[in-house]
GROMACS .gro file of C-alpha atoms in nm:
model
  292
    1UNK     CA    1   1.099   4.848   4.979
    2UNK     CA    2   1.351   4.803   4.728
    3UNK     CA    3   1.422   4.420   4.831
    4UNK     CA    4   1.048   4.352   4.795
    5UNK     CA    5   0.995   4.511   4.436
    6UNK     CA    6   1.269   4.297   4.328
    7UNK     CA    7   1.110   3.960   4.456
    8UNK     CA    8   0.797   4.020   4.326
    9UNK     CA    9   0.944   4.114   3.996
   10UNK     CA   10   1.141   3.787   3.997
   11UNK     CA   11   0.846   3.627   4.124
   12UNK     CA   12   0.685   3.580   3.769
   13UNK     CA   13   0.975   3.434   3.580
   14UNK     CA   14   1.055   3.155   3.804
   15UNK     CA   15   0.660   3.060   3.801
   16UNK     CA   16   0.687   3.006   3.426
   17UNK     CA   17   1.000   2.816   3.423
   18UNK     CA   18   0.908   2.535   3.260
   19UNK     CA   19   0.988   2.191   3.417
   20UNK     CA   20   1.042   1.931   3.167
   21UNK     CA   21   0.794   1.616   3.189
   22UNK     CA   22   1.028   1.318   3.225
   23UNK     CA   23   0.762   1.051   3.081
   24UNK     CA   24   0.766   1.333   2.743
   25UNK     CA   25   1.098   1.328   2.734
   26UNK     CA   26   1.127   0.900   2.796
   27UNK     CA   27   0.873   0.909   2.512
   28UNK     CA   28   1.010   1.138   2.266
   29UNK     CA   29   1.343   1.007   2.298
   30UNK     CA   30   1.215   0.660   2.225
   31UNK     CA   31   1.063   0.764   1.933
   32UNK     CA   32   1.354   0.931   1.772
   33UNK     CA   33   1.499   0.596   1.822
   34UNK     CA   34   1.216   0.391   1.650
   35UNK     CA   35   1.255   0.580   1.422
   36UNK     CA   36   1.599   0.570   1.381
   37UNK     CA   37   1.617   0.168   1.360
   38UNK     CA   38   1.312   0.225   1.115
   39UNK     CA   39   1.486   0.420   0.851
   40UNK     CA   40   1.832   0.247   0.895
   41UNK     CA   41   1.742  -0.008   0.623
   42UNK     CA   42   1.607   0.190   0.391
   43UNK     CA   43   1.911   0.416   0.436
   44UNK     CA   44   2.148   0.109   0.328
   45UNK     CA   45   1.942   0.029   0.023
   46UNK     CA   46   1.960   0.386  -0.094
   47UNK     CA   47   2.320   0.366   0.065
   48UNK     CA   48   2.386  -0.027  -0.148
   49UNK     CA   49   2.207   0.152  -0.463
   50UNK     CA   50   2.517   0.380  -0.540
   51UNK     CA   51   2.812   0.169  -0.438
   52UNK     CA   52   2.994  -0.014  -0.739
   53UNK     CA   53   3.005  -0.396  -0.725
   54UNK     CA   54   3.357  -0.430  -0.560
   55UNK     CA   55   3.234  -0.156  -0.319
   56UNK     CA   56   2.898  -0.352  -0.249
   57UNK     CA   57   3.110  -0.678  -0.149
   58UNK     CA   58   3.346  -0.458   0.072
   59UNK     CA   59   3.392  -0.601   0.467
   60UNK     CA   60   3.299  -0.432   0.654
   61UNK     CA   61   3.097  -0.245   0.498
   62UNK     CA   62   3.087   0.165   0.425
   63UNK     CA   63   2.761   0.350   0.545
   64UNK     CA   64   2.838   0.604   0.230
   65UNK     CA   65   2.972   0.520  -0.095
   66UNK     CA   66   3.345   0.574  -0.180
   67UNK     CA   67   3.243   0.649  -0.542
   68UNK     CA   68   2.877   0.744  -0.616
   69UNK     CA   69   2.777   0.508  -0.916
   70UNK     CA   70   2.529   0.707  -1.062
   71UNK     CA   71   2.575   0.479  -1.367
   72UNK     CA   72   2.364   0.199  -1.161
   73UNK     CA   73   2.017   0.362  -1.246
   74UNK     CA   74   2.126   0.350  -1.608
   75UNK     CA   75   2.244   0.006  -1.607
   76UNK     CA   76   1.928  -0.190  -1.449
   77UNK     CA   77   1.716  -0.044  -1.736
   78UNK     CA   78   1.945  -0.200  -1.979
   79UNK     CA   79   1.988  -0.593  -1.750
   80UNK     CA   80   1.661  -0.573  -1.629
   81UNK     CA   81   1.419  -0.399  -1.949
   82UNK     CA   82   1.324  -0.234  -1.636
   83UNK     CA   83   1.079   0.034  -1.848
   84UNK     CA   84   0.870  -0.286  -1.958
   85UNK     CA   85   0.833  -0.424  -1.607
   86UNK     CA   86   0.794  -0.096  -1.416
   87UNK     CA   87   0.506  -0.038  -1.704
   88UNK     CA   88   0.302  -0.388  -1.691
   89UNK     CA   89   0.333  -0.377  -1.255
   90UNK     CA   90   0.173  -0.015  -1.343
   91UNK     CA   91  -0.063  -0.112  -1.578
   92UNK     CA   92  -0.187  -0.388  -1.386
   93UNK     CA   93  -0.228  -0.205  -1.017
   94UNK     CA   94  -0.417   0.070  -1.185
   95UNK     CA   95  -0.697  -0.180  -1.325
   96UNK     CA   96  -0.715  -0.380  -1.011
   97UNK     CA   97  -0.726  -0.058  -0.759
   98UNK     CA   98  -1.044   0.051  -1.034
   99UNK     CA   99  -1.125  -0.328  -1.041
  100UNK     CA  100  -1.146  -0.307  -0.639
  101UNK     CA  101  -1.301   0.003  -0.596
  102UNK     CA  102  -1.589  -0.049  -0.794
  103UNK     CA  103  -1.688  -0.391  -0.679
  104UNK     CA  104  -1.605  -0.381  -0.329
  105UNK     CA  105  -1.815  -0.061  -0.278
  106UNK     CA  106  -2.075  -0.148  -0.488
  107UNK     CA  107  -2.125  -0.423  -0.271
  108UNK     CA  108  -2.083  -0.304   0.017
  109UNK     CA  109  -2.353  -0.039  -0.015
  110UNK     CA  110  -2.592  -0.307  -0.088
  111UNK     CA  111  -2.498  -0.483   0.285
  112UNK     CA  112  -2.515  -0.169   0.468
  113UNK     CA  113  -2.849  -0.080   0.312
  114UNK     CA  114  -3.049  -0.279   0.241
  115UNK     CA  115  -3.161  -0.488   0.556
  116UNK     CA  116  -3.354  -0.795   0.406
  117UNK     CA  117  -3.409  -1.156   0.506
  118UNK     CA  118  -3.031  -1.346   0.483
  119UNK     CA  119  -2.849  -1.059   0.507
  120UNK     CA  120  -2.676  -1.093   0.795
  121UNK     CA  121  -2.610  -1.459   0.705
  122UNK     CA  122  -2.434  -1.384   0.346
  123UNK     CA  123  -2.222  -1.124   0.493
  124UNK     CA  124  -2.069  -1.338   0.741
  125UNK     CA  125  -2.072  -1.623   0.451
  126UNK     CA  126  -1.853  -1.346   0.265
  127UNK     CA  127  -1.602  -1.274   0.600
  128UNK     CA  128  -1.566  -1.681   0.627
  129UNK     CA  129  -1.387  -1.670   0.306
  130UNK     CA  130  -1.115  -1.490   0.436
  131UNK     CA  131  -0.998  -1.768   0.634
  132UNK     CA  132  -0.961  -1.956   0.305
  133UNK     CA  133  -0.545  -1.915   0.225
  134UNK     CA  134  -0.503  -1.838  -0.124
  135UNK     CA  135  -0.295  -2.164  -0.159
  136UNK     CA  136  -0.662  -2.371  -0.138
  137UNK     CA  137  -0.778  -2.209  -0.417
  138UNK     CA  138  -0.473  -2.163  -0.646
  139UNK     CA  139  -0.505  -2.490  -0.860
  140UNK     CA  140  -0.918  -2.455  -0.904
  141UNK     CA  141  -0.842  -2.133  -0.996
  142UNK     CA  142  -0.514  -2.198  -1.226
  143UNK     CA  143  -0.768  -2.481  -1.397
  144UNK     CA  144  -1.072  -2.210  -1.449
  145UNK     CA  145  -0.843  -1.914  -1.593
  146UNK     CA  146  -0.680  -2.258  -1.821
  147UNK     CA  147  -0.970  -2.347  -1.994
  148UNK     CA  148  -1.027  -2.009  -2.052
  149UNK     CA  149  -0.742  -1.942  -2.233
  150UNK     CA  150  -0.614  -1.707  -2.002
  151UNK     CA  151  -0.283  -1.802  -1.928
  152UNK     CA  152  -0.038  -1.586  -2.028
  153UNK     CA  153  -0.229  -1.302  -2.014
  154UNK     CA  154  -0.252  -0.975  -1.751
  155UNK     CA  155  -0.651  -1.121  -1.707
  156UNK     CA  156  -0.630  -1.345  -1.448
  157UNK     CA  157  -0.402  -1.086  -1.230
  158UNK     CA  158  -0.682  -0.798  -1.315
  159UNK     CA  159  -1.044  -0.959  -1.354
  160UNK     CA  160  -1.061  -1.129  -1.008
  161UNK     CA  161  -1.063  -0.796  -0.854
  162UNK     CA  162  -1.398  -0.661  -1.056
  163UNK     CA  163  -1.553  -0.961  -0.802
  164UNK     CA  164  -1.479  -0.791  -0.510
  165UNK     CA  165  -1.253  -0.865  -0.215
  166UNK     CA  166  -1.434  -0.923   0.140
  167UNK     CA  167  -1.227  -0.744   0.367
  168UNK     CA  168  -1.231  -0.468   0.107
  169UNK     CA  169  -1.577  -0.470   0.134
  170UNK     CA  170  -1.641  -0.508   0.480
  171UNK     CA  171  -1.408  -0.223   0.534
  172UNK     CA  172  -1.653   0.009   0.295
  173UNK     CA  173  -1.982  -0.188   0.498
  174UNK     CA  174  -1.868  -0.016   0.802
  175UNK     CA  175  -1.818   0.305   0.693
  176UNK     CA  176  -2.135   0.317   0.454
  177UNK     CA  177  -2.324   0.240   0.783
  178UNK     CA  178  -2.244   0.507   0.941
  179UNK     CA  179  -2.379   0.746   0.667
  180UNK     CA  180  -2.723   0.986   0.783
  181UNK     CA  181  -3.018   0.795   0.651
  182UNK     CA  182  -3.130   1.166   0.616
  183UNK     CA  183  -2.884   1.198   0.356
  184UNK     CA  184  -3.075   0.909   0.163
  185UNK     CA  185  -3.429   1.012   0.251
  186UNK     CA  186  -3.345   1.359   0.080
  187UNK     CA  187  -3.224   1.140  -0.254
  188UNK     CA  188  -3.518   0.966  -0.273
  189UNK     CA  189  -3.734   1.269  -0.230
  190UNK     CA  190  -3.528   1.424  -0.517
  191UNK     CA  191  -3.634   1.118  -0.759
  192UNK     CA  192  -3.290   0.953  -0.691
  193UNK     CA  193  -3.220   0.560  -0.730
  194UNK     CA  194  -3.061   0.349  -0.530
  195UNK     CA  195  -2.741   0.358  -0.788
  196UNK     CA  196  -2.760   0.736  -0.816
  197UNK     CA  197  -2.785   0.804  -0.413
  198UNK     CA  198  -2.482   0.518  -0.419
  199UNK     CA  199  -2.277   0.757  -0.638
  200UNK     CA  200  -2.363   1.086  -0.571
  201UNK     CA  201  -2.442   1.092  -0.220
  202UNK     CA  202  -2.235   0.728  -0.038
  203UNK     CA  203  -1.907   0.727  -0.243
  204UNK     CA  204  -1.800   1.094  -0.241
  205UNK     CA  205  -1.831   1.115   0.126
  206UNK     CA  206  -1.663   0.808   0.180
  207UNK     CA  207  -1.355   0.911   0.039
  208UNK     CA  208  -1.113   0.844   0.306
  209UNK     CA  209  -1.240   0.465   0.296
  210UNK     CA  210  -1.244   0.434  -0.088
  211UNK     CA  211  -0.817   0.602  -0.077
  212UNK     CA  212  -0.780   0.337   0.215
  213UNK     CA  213  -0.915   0.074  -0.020
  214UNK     CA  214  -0.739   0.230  -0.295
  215UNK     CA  215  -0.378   0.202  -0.105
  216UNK     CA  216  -0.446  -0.161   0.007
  217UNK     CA  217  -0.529  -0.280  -0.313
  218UNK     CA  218  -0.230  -0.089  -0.500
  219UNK     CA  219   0.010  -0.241  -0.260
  220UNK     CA  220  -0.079  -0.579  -0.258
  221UNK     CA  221  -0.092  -0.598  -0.677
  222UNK     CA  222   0.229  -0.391  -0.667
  223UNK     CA  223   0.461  -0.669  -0.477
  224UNK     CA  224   0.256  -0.975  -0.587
  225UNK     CA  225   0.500  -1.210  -0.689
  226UNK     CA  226   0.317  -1.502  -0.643
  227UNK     CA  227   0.023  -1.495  -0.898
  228UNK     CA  228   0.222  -1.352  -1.211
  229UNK     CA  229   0.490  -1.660  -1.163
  230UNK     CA  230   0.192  -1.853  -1.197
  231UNK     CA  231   0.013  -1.710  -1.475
  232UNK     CA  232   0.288  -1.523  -1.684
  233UNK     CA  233   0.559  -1.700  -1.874
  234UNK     CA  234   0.664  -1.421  -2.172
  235UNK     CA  235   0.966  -1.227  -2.028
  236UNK     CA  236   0.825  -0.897  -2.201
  237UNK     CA  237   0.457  -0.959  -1.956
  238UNK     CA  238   0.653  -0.998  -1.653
  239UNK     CA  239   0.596  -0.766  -1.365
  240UNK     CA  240   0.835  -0.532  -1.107
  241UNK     CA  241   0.861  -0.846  -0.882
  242UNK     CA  242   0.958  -1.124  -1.109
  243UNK     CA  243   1.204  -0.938  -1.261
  244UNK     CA  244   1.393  -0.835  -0.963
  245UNK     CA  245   1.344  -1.200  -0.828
  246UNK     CA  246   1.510  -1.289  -1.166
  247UNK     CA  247   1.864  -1.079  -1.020
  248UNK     CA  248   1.870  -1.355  -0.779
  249UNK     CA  249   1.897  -1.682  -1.023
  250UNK     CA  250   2.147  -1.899  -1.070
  251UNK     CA  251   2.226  -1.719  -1.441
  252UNK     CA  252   2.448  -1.472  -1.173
  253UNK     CA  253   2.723  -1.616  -1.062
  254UNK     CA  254   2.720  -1.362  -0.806
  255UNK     CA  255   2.381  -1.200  -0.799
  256UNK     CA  256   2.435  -0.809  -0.845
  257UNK     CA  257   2.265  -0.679  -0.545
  258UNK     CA  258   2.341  -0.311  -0.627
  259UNK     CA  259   2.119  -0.344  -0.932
  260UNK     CA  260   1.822  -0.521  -0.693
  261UNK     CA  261   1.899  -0.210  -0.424
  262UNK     CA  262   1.804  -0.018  -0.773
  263UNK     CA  263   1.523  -0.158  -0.852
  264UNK     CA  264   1.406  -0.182  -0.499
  265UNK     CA  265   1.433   0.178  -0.506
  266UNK     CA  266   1.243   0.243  -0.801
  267UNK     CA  267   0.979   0.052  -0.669
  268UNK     CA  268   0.956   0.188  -0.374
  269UNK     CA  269   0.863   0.501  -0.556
  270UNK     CA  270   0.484   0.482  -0.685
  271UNK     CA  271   0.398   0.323  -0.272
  272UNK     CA  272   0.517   0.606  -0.144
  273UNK     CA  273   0.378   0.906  -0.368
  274UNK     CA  274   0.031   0.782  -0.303
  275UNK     CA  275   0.058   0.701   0.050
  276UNK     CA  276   0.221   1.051   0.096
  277UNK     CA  277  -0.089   1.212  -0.159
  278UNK     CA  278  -0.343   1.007   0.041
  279UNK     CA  279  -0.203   0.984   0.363
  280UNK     CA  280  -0.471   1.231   0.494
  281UNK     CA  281  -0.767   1.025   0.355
  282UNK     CA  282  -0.585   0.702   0.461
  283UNK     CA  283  -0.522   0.800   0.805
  284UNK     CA  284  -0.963   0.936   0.815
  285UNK     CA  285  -1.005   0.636   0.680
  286UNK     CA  286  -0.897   0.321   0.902
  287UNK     CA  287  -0.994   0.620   1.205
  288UNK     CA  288  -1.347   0.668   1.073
  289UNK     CA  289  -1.436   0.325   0.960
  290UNK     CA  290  -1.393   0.161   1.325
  291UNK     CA  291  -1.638   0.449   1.484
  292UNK     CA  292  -1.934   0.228   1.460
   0.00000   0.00000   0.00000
């Protein structure tokens, strides 16, 4: 009797042993290793960032500096005028992600609601200019913004985006389409426009879209290097990118690539603070807007 009560007593804990799943395991273990080979190079420019010149130059080279130079955040603000540039690349994402944001939806909520004669036609018109590279259009443009008297100025890196951007846009389409029309019939019943219902009923529940928009368009102004080159040519209206392209002339007879891991640090910054604020919106976002 004994014997028996023992194996069923023992019975229970061998049934929940658990047995370890070895696609999991395959899986999880590749994914610490992703990740690994992910974060390795931003782990040597934060690594780079605090090494001292001769240390930077070492061979091979040290995964941890000798000597932390702490003095290397001091020094790019006084090679670099790195306050100026981190504040015009700041100044000038801001407008464009409100630049973006206001157009693009705006727009946008007229494709997805109104349904009239050509519509169909100009929003494919508006996707087939996204096969135009921005190289095709850089000298009409650079001749426009000329006779303008814009060169030289933060306008032609800001004003283009008040005009919308057509993947922005058909981004915000999507989503917008997949809105109640309930939610609209109940505006209108209420005595509401079409621009009230569009900002009291379509953009705050299309948040997750508008911080998805809002993210794209911060990045891409953020590490444009191309359009200030053209437009800018006053060292104190130069953005994050030219500057740090600037470590790399030929003034440096070596170019001090401690004081670039610096300022690639720095940069890196404002990117990631608002992806990690709106990484729950962003996430909703690109999730939500391919449910139609």
């Amino acid at each position: 009797m004994s014997i028996v009560k023992t194996a069923n007593h023992r019975a229970p804990a061998s049934a929940h042993r658990r047995r370890v799943d070895p696609v999991k395991a395959a899986s999880f273990i590749t994914l610490l290793i992703t990740t690994f080979l992910m974060l390795l190079p931003l782990f040597f420019m934060v690594s780079t960032s605090l090494k001292s010149k001769r240390e930077m130059l070492k061979f091979p080279p040290t995964f941890l500096p000798e000597n932390w130079a702490w003095s290397n955040y001091r020094e790019i603000f006084d090679t670099l005028h790195f306050g100026t540039l981190y504040k015009n690349s700041l100044t000038i994402a801001v407008l464009t992600v409100i630049g973006t944001l206001i157009s693009s939806a705006l727009v946008a909520y007229g494709f997805a609601r109104f349904r009239g004669r050509g519509n169909q036609f100009l929003f494919i018109l508006l996707l087939s200019t996204m096969m135009l590279p921005y190289p095709a259009i850089m000298i009409p443009q650079f001749v426009l913004f000329s006779h303008m008297n814009w060169i030289d100025t933060f306008l032609p890196l800001i004003v283009p985006a008040f005009f919308g951007s057509a993947y922005n846009i058909f981004l915000l389409r999507q989503f917008f389409s997949t809105l109640p029309e309930e939610l609209f019939d109940a505006g209108r019943i209420d005595g509401c426009g079409e621009l009230r219902m569009w900002w009291t009923i379509a953009l705050p529940l299309s948040a997750p879209a508008l911080a998805t928009v809002a993210i794209f368009a911060f990045i891409y102004s953020w590490n444009d290097l191309l359009t200030p080159v053209l437009y800018l040519s006053s060292s104190e209206k130069f953005t994050l990118p030219v500057g740090m392209a600037s470590l790399t002339s030929s003034r440096f007879r070596i170019p001090p690539w401690h004081l670039l891991m610096v300022a690639s640090v720095l940069a890196m910054l404002p990117i990631v603070t608002l992806f990690a604020v709106a990484q729950k919106q962003f996430v909703e976002g690109i999730v939500l807007t391919g449910i139609k």
